[in-house]
Amino acid sequence: MRIHFIAIGGSAMHNLAIALHKKGYQVTGSDDVIFEPSSSRLDKYGLLPRQMGWDENNITADLDAVILGMHALKDNSELLKAQQMGLKIYSYPEYIYEQTKDKLRVVIGGSHGKTTITSMILHVLNYYKRDFDYLVGAQLAGFDTMVKVTESAPLIVIEGDEYLASPIDRRPKFHLYKANIAVISGIAWDHINVFPTYQDYTRQFELFIETIQPGGKLIYCNADQDLNDLVKDSSAPAEPIGYGIPEHKVKNGITYLLPDETALKVFGDHNLMNLNAAKLVCLQLGIDGAQFNIAISSFTGAAKRLELLNGENETNVYKDFAHSPSKLKATIEAVKAQFTTRQLVACIELHTFSSLNKTFLEQYANTMTKADIAIVYIDEKTFVQKKMEPFTQYDVQTAFNSKEILFFNNSALLEDYLLNINFYRTNLLLMSSGNFGGLDLTKLARELNTISPKE
């Protein structure tokens, strides 16, 4: 098979390119810019384009398929030539389905928790040396790539994103996988540039349920009332299986599952619900509850999800991918509930299209109330790049419904502020899907003042 990737440098695209290369396919690709770690990974397998840019000469009649990434535009010269030649053009999720249509497909959907649930399932399957393929949205410990597609594996576990499939296919990705076992972790409005109303957004989950194959299962969070109503009103033939927070206790900063007191390395109600979803999936795959608990006890979390950057003098510094209102609120509440005797400084960077929309910003009301010091950071360059009107401190405080919110739009000033706080018995939570204007967060975590004022 000869496959060409248009926009090979994307996080999902380059991983699929590597997976197909490992499968023995002839893989080529192009892109106008490729960042790390994609460039190094592609180079390792001889897949890095010799030069950046689009070249219609890459499109030849002997190609079996062209895979189109979301980064490409509709008028991309390579895409236009492939269309003109009548070549088979797949979106990323379409090609994943094409490769796995004879396998059992587990698809993890939802506005939050997808990566963690998927990671938990992969961890347990790996623990028991099961043969499986996968597609996950983060680099995981013990896994070389974020995508694995083989001939032999009888099943694939897919993180099912609700964003669009490609520039020429406006369907959400998770509609295209045709799940046998589906998970919905919850619904919280996102991607407003594509789904301008909450109704538009929830409709995508209704359609997702309808794509579940005959005899399939729908595992869903019954703590989400809107999701509960959606499942109840659905006429899809899938068997619904609800889940919530499992019985547990927290002692000395460690969470234990009850009744057998299995000690966990993760914490927070949202992670416990994610764990229950993963457990129900594993039950469907022949791994019982006791086996699941043994395996999950060594799970340390998905990359960038409550990732511990440093811990000393009763101070932990966490980095988390949280950026939407629901994720922000859940992550703050998790850290406060786990460390009841510590203060919490919580800092969120807003930089997604949704979060920088003035109307959507109101969704953040009361999301940071549990933090002792709440900070909102927006890189001043972000508004220039996105050609949007900058927010003022008043805008942010009004939207978050708190006059106590501190607002920074300069990373150097934010760093200086944090370095001048005494963090003894105080945790720091840094949340973003960006990079805080290029701040070295690991270095910052090590340099914080954590010494007792009495010393």
Short mmCIF file of N, CA and C in Angstrom, two decimals, residues 105 122-123 172 174-175 178 314 356 376 383 394:
data_model
loop_
_atom_site.label_atom_id
_atom_site.label_comp_id
_atom_site.label_asym_id
_atom_site.label_seq_id
_atom_site.Cartn_x
_atom_site.Cartn_y
_atom_site.Cartn_z
N ARG A 105 -14.56 -2.37 18.18
CA ARG A 105 -14.15 -0.98 18.33
C ARG A 105 -14.76 -0.38 19.61
N LEU A 122 -6.07 1.32 28.31
CA LEU A 122 -4.82 0.83 27.70
C LEU A 122 -3.86 0.29 28.75
N HIS A 123 -3.78 1.00 29.88
CA HIS A 123 -2.89 0.57 30.97
C HIS A 123 -3.28 -0.83 31.46
N PRO A 172 -18.24 15.27 12.88
CA PRO A 172 -17.35 15.01 14.02
C PRO A 172 -16.64 13.66 13.88
N PHE A 174 -15.87 11.32 15.94
CA PHE A 174 -16.36 10.12 16.61
C PHE A 174 -17.60 9.51 15.96
N HIS A 175 -18.20 10.22 15.01
CA HIS A 175 -19.32 9.64 14.26
C HIS A 175 -18.85 8.58 13.27
N LYS A 178 -17.99 4.11 14.31
CA LYS A 178 -19.01 3.06 14.42
C LYS A 178 -18.71 2.10 15.57
N GLU A 314 5.55 20.06 51.85
CA GLU A 314 4.09 20.10 51.81
C GLU A 314 3.57 21.06 50.72
N LEU A 356 -11.59 32.59 24.42
CA LEU A 356 -11.32 33.99 24.13
C LEU A 356 -12.52 34.69 23.48
N VAL A 376 -5.92 34.33 36.35
CA VAL A 376 -6.20 34.11 34.93
C VAL A 376 -5.09 34.77 34.13
N PHE A 383 -4.26 37.62 21.40
CA PHE A 383 -5.33 38.42 20.80
C PHE A 383 -4.89 39.01 19.46
N TYR A 394 -11.30 43.81 34.22
CA TYR A 394 -12.73 43.92 34.55
C TYR A 394 -13.54 42.87 33.78
#
